[in-house]
């Protein structure tokens, strides 16, 4: 071991697993560590401090190890400024650009630690006003990079703060370690979610709901419309399909051709889907259809009436699509990104595709609730590193009415 | 029946199911049929010919029926040309446009049947060169429609040729059929099941419930106990595990160690399962535990109190087992067989193993309801050839309370 | 055809599918039929009557056919009594014992049809009081057979009444049918698929492959690249993700950051995905990257080198995307539509989203093969009404190498 | 905090997460901790030592906390002997009996730490020869307890050693944290498993294979038979179904009635299953059928011929069963327990029920490999706390041939 550097960690680093994880990182990457100082937090509220020297065979090995420790919240004892390099052309980042995590992140610019704005995974970091009094650092997705943007490269001068294990019970918004079960009692979980939503509302916060078409098929539509009307939903994100199903229900009383009350399949019912699209297209869009009184019920109707903004993103599976649907995926991502960054809590309801798209744009500190009948979907969504997530494997058609009852009673 | 029209079918229409399907269509849509001529294909390679008069109450009913027969390959005896209408603007089809299937399709233009090009589902049909020598008909997706396109509307002059059952072995490229979907409306299904159960009760029939442990974990236990107490359940079939979970809930307030109210995991909670077994073993069995007042709540308690006979079948996975559990599989099968033969309706709730065991002993005439959160389980259970089966893919912890509410309100 | 026998069927045998099924049975088992009399039920409530002569090559073939017809409810025109044989010892049935279905069954004893008690599948039939005034027939499971029990053997004198399609709406208690199973032998299926692909190639047909990222993760990439190189693939349809994974594998030797050879997770491996996109973006696209020698291996490489056209469709989940990806969903659909319409056979490999998009554009006459490890995906894809479809539930990483071996050996 | 006690931990307790977990236990249970001494392991190979005082409100809270710490490997600084109590009657344990984990466990008897024999989860600990020179402690399942057995109660005098994070790469036999993926490269994993099996064989170790019927359906049977013949399998555990399928394949060339070569469904094929059982029953059992030459191929055949002992456990789903099948679940568990305790590596192949039964009897130190096409099955099996487990989500019909090729080439 020929090269070394000293790093420090501080906080509840033992019971959050951070300390052990850092030791593991060094060993797994072929390095060694020498603990120089270790002040264990001797009580529940006392923090632990560790200073250790990290050794490696080569400078590049060492850099790699330091980078990983950094991602765990370790700081190099003697910090330097982040390296910046200008983007060579639009949509192209410098070769060694730093790609972000979804945790709160700080970049050292001119000797100061600047907090990154709009934290989001897999982005580049762009620095504005470097050398100025008030430098800013924010994330940019690769396709949004403009020639000349000052992009953070390498691994120095970057500090990440992964979420800590909460000292006090965090209820069900757990520190997620993948454990989703379909065998957890639903009623009490729903109560907790309702409490959280009420709190967000009282604080003028923002509730984003991500909706899949199963909401309409399985009978959760009316309850969701009620929640929109009652002001519990501040933004809605969905695909073309969800909106068409919701509107079909209003225009024909069916969902994918099935009468959701009588369970009958009216003849030509399977054509209602495509007829709905054609009808709305004729009128020019959802808002126009509401204004003309053609649409007078349902989730989209309530969104229009109550000024709840919605984003409908297109997909190659879509029929139609509706005039309201954003067919370009980059444009749609940008609209979703804006929703995600503003949200305080996100309900992901019975849609994998759209939930992943929204989840990709969320900082790890935003609370998320994932409900799906498929355990694999819930697991995949919770796996994305949110620090405060609830997963429920249940029928969306019973979940939303129970949530509405809890909130509206 | 005031209006009628004659249609013809030809081909291997009996063994392809087409003939039967057409009869079904007419009956399901409220029409009648009179077979005027029927030449059965008397040999393997001989085709069958059927001419029948279709009757309906109204012209619009008749048109709907004819449309469906058409989709099955029936041709109206006296065909007319397809109706054409110009698209009013780009991306907008005429109101009554014909929306395609993915089967080979023919459109009658100027007295000739023209084959549709580029067959694809959910498209409009556009006619080019009508009136010309070589008219063409092809599909267009809605968003590709241009102002002035001649679009086929209504249902006359359209013929569809659904694939026939191949005369020679088609190998593995099979003729596929539908399955079970988790997207069916739940509330109305639950009503139907409740109606059925009420009817069985009124006729002094027998309701057998087959129970998996998830009933307890997911909060369906109290509702099931109520149903037993109210006399809606006549027999219960389960495994050792279900009974232990139900009893653990009573003795410790937990299910597999989780407090089902507070969601907390009391320490040593994971040992409650084995303690429960040990406790019941000490007393000599469930009935003894009820008699001594140790068990005073839950499904097993209500069974004992209300003389609802239960069969607990053992398995090699069991802890314990309880003294009540029948450990020999042949003996257990015999007990299950007796329950199955007496049942008029069987509810299979969140257990594959026991449902299969019960299902093995059921005549195909017994009604069955299968509820599980795993679609594969529901499919497997419905696959066993019961003639009267309902499958629901949903959370058992919301299904039973909803069923109980429906029955007990 | 040297032997024959006459059978009769009666009831709603056309719309129940019984008639078609019986024709199918005779043909599938190598027999012939001659319809001697056929009285179609001319109205909804009129029953159909069919008398037909069944012919076969050998007596034993005929017996086998009759047995199957019997199971469908057909009765031999000139019935004989059932054959009875005494059980040789406890738990042992006579060699040729009749094994029951779960449908209502009747056994001919002393010239009378006796209804079987306690109908249950896979049991033996035991006759009591034969020769007596009141003979009884009931089911017995094999292990309950006692020495001397009179057991029904062979197939004569047995009549089964499978459930008929209810005349009146049966509500949700449906008539169930089978699905897709993961328990089908794979090797022989793969052979069949290979045969089909060879035939398509010989006829200058068109093979379209729809690819999901799991192909790369699970080790099917090299085999797919070989198939492209060998000319077995004429077009490729995928998402941005598939291409990025394929290229990451080439540039970094990893797939989503995991070294697919050594199974190790190189540090920063999870960033390789985004680095790959940035690298290709810098060069201007995949073709450019191949031309400059940066990409020299893999599926996309072989597509470029062998002029196999590809469509990469964008999605709101995408990172990047690559310059080659079509981000507008309508444009992407149009490109996919063109591929779909030209295809003679479509392989849908481990992707639900793209397979649905392609499937939406396919006529029902195009052959499709769907392979996915998730049974629900396979079922959903097969459900779309293709007349000629194979579904396989298996690991894509073993399917493609086996297919390649079959085709390239 | 009125009561307290001092505990010690030693080892690689930081990077194994033990230390953090212990802090968490104390806090979650309402206690406090005061670290009295903390010697961090300053290098990779240096162990960490921690002595801390644990405080609680009540004596019973304290006891509960100490118990949990114990389960993590903490030892009370000033140990006392375990408490023993005689079992009051057969099958009944003392009220406060200690219920085991599956980790290596030590019990303090007469001042000495005695290692527990036959470690297994959810058992009682019985002490023999207490007061003697050579006391023994072993596990007993509840139903095996005999009146007068000296059973360990309470929580004092018990020490558990949960597995530590291996210092050197453990390859794929990972320290499992639930992460099973169907997207991992199979070939290299199979190589590793083969290496492990070779090593076990060279050390005269014991390979136990747990088999599900899918092995036969999906074409893995011949390869498994070869492995038995080549001496790679030392014991086989399965259900009645597996054996019947294997034998049906030999007697009729079908598996559940499907010809596994030609994919055809011979008529009456669905009856082969029950005929096979009847045939083997007639002969008296599998060994007899092999001896008489009726069975001359397959997995069961090779087991008989090569003296590989097998356990066939019964279930309430079974047809038959075969004379060899153990129908009593307690007896079957005892037979499985013996197999499990002797095994050095266990392959769990496409069976959840039997794998759980075997897994229940395994110490956490036995290596396990779980292969199933259903990710949920693999997750559930890996979740049981084995320290060295590999999970693969793949088709068993391709896994076994690949493993056999690797081992036999």
PDB file of N, CA and C in Angstrom, chain C residues 46-78:
ATOM      1  N   UNK C  46     -84.252 -25.202 -28.788  1.00  0.00           N
ATOM      2  CA  UNK C  46     -84.307 -26.518 -29.424  1.00  0.00           C
ATOM      3  C   UNK C  46     -82.957 -27.201 -29.323  1.00  0.00           C
ATOM      4  N   UNK C  47     -82.984 -28.483 -28.986  1.00  0.00           N
ATOM      5  CA  UNK C  47     -81.727 -29.202 -28.873  1.00  0.00           C
ATOM      6  C   UNK C  47     -81.322 -29.766 -30.240  1.00  0.00           C
ATOM      7  N   UNK C  48     -80.046 -30.008 -30.364  1.00  0.00           N
ATOM      8  CA  UNK C  48     -79.527 -30.577 -31.599  1.00  0.00           C
ATOM      9  C   UNK C  48     -79.324 -32.075 -31.392  1.00  0.00           C
ATOM     10  N   UNK C  49     -79.564 -32.853 -32.458  1.00  0.00           N
ATOM     11  CA  UNK C  49     -79.335 -34.295 -32.381  1.00  0.00           C
ATOM     12  C   UNK C  49     -78.392 -34.679 -33.504  1.00  0.00           C
ATOM     13  N   UNK C  50     -77.386 -35.468 -33.165  1.00  0.00           N
ATOM     14  CA  UNK C  50     -76.450 -35.933 -34.188  1.00  0.00           C
ATOM     15  C   UNK C  50     -76.193 -37.427 -34.018  1.00  0.00           C
ATOM     16  N   UNK C  51     -76.349 -38.152 -35.117  1.00  0.00           N
ATOM     17  CA  UNK C  51     -75.933 -39.562 -35.085  1.00  0.00           C
ATOM     18  C   UNK C  51     -74.824 -39.701 -36.112  1.00  0.00           C
ATOM     19  N   UNK C  52     -73.696 -40.245 -35.681  1.00  0.00           N
ATOM     20  CA  UNK C  52     -72.626 -40.397 -36.668  1.00  0.00           C
ATOM     21  C   UNK C  52     -71.911 -41.723 -36.495  1.00  0.00           C
ATOM     22  N   UNK C  53     -71.396 -42.191 -37.614  1.00  0.00           N
ATOM     23  CA  UNK C  53     -70.618 -43.416 -37.608  1.00  0.00           C
ATOM     24  C   UNK C  53     -69.155 -43.014 -37.454  1.00  0.00           C
ATOM     25  N   UNK C  54     -68.488 -43.640 -36.521  1.00  0.00           N
ATOM     26  CA  UNK C  54     -67.073 -43.353 -36.296  1.00  0.00           C
ATOM     27  C   UNK C  54     -66.270 -44.523 -36.838  1.00  0.00           C
ATOM     28  N   UNK C  55     -65.260 -44.238 -37.651  1.00  0.00           N
ATOM     29  CA  UNK C  55     -64.457 -45.296 -38.266  1.00  0.00           C
ATOM     30  C   UNK C  55     -63.016 -45.198 -37.785  1.00  0.00           C
ATOM     31  N   UNK C  56     -62.373 -46.351 -37.667  1.00  0.00           N
ATOM     32  CA  UNK C  56     -60.969 -46.360 -37.278  1.00  0.00           C
ATOM     33  C   UNK C  56     -60.264 -47.531 -37.928  1.00  0.00           C
ATOM     34  N   UNK C  57     -58.938 -47.496 -37.865  1.00  0.00           N
ATOM     35  CA  UNK C  57     -58.133 -48.546 -38.498  1.00  0.00           C
ATOM     36  C   UNK C  57     -58.216 -49.869 -37.742  1.00  0.00           C
ATOM     37  N   UNK C  58     -58.140 -49.764 -36.422  1.00  0.00           N
ATOM     38  CA  UNK C  58     -58.108 -50.991 -35.623  1.00  0.00           C
ATOM     39  C   UNK C  58     -59.165 -50.903 -34.524  1.00  0.00           C
ATOM     40  N   UNK C  59     -59.457 -52.055 -34.003  1.00  0.00           N
ATOM     41  CA  UNK C  59     -60.434 -52.138 -32.925  1.00  0.00           C
ATOM     42  C   UNK C  59     -59.971 -51.308 -31.721  1.00  0.00           C
ATOM     43  N   UNK C  60     -58.665 -51.360 -31.477  1.00  0.00           N
ATOM     44  CA  UNK C  60     -58.189 -50.662 -30.280  1.00  0.00           C
ATOM     45  C   UNK C  60     -58.208 -49.143 -30.502  1.00  0.00           C
ATOM     46  N   UNK C  61     -57.904 -48.710 -31.724  1.00  0.00           N
ATOM     47  CA  UNK C  61     -58.045 -47.282 -32.037  1.00  0.00           C
ATOM     48  C   UNK C  61     -59.493 -46.844 -31.828  1.00  0.00           C
ATOM     49  N   UNK C  62     -60.393 -47.676 -32.337  1.00  0.00           N
ATOM     50  CA  UNK C  62     -61.809 -47.333 -32.236  1.00  0.00           C
ATOM     51  C   UNK C  62     -62.226 -47.204 -30.778  1.00  0.00           C
ATOM     52  N   UNK C  63     -61.768 -48.178 -29.979  1.00  0.00           N
ATOM     53  CA  UNK C  63     -62.131 -48.144 -28.568  1.00  0.00           C
ATOM     54  C   UNK C  63     -61.629 -46.856 -27.905  1.00  0.00           C
ATOM     55  N   UNK C  64     -60.398 -46.499 -28.288  1.00  0.00           N
ATOM     56  CA  UNK C  64     -59.827 -45.275 -27.715  1.00  0.00           C
ATOM     57  C   UNK C  64     -60.661 -44.049 -28.097  1.00  0.00           C
ATOM     58  N   UNK C  65     -61.054 -43.983 -29.374  1.00  0.00           N
ATOM     59  CA  UNK C  65     -61.864 -42.847 -29.829  1.00  0.00           C
ATOM     60  C   UNK C  65     -63.210 -42.819 -29.099  1.00  0.00           C
ATOM     61  N   UNK C  66     -63.832 -43.987 -29.028  1.00  0.00           N
ATOM     62  CA  UNK C  66     -65.139 -44.049 -28.373  1.00  0.00           C
ATOM     63  C   UNK C  66     -65.040 -43.592 -26.929  1.00  0.00           C
ATOM     64  N   UNK C  67     -63.959 -43.994 -26.288  1.00  0.00           N
ATOM     65  CA  UNK C  67     -63.757 -43.585 -24.901  1.00  0.00           C
ATOM     66  C   UNK C  67     -63.749 -42.068 -24.784  1.00  0.00           C
ATOM     67  N   UNK C  68     -63.018 -41.436 -25.687  1.00  0.00           N
ATOM     68  CA  UNK C  68     -62.938 -39.970 -25.633  1.00  0.00           C
ATOM     69  C   UNK C  68     -64.287 -39.322 -25.936  1.00  0.00           C
ATOM     70  N   UNK C  69     -65.003 -39.862 -26.925  1.00  0.00           N
ATOM     71  CA  UNK C  69     -66.312 -39.299 -27.267  1.00  0.00           C
ATOM     72  C   UNK C  69     -67.244 -39.403 -26.068  1.00  0.00           C
ATOM     73  N   UNK C  70     -67.116 -40.534 -25.445  1.00  0.00           N
ATOM     74  CA  UNK C  70     -67.843 -40.800 -24.225  1.00  0.00           C
ATOM     75  C   UNK C  70     -67.644 -39.742 -23.159  1.00  0.00           C
ATOM     76  N   UNK C  71     -66.403 -39.351 -23.012  1.00  0.00           N
ATOM     77  CA  UNK C  71     -66.064 -38.336 -22.013  1.00  0.00           C
ATOM     78  C   UNK C  71     -66.677 -36.998 -22.391  1.00  0.00           C
ATOM     79  N   UNK C  72     -67.078 -36.866 -23.651  1.00  0.00           N
ATOM     80  CA  UNK C  72     -67.703 -35.634 -24.104  1.00  0.00           C
ATOM     81  C   UNK C  72     -69.218 -35.715 -24.047  1.00  0.00           C
ATOM     82  N   UNK C  73     -69.721 -36.855 -23.644  1.00  0.00           N
ATOM     83  CA  UNK C  73     -71.161 -36.974 -23.534  1.00  0.00           C
ATOM     84  C   UNK C  73     -71.809 -37.781 -24.650  1.00  0.00           C
ATOM     85  N   UNK C  74     -71.021 -38.255 -25.609  1.00  0.00           N
ATOM     86  CA  UNK C  74     -71.590 -39.080 -26.669  1.00  0.00           C
ATOM     87  C   UNK C  74     -71.912 -40.471 -26.118  1.00  0.00           C
ATOM     88  N   UNK C  75     -73.006 -41.036 -26.605  1.00  0.00           N
ATOM     89  CA  UNK C  75     -73.312 -42.404 -26.172  1.00  0.00           C
ATOM     90  C   UNK C  75     -73.273 -43.326 -27.380  1.00  0.00           C
ATOM     91  N   UNK C  76     -72.747 -44.498 -27.145  1.00  0.00           N
ATOM     92  CA  UNK C  76     -72.701 -45.489 -28.219  1.00  0.00           C
ATOM     93  C   UNK C  76     -74.145 -45.905 -28.491  1.00  0.00           C
ATOM     94  N   UNK C  77     -74.471 -45.975 -29.775  1.00  0.00           N
ATOM     95  CA  UNK C  77     -75.868 -46.149 -30.168  1.00  0.00           C
ATOM     96  C   UNK C  77     -76.463 -47.429 -29.584  1.00  0.00           C
ATOM     97  N   UNK C  78     -75.620 -48.413 -29.458  1.00  0.00           N
ATOM     98  CA  UNK C  78     -76.127 -49.705 -29.033  1.00  0.00           C
ATOM     99  C   UNK C  78     -75.335 -50.120 -27.801  1.00  0.00           C
TER     100      UNK C  78
END
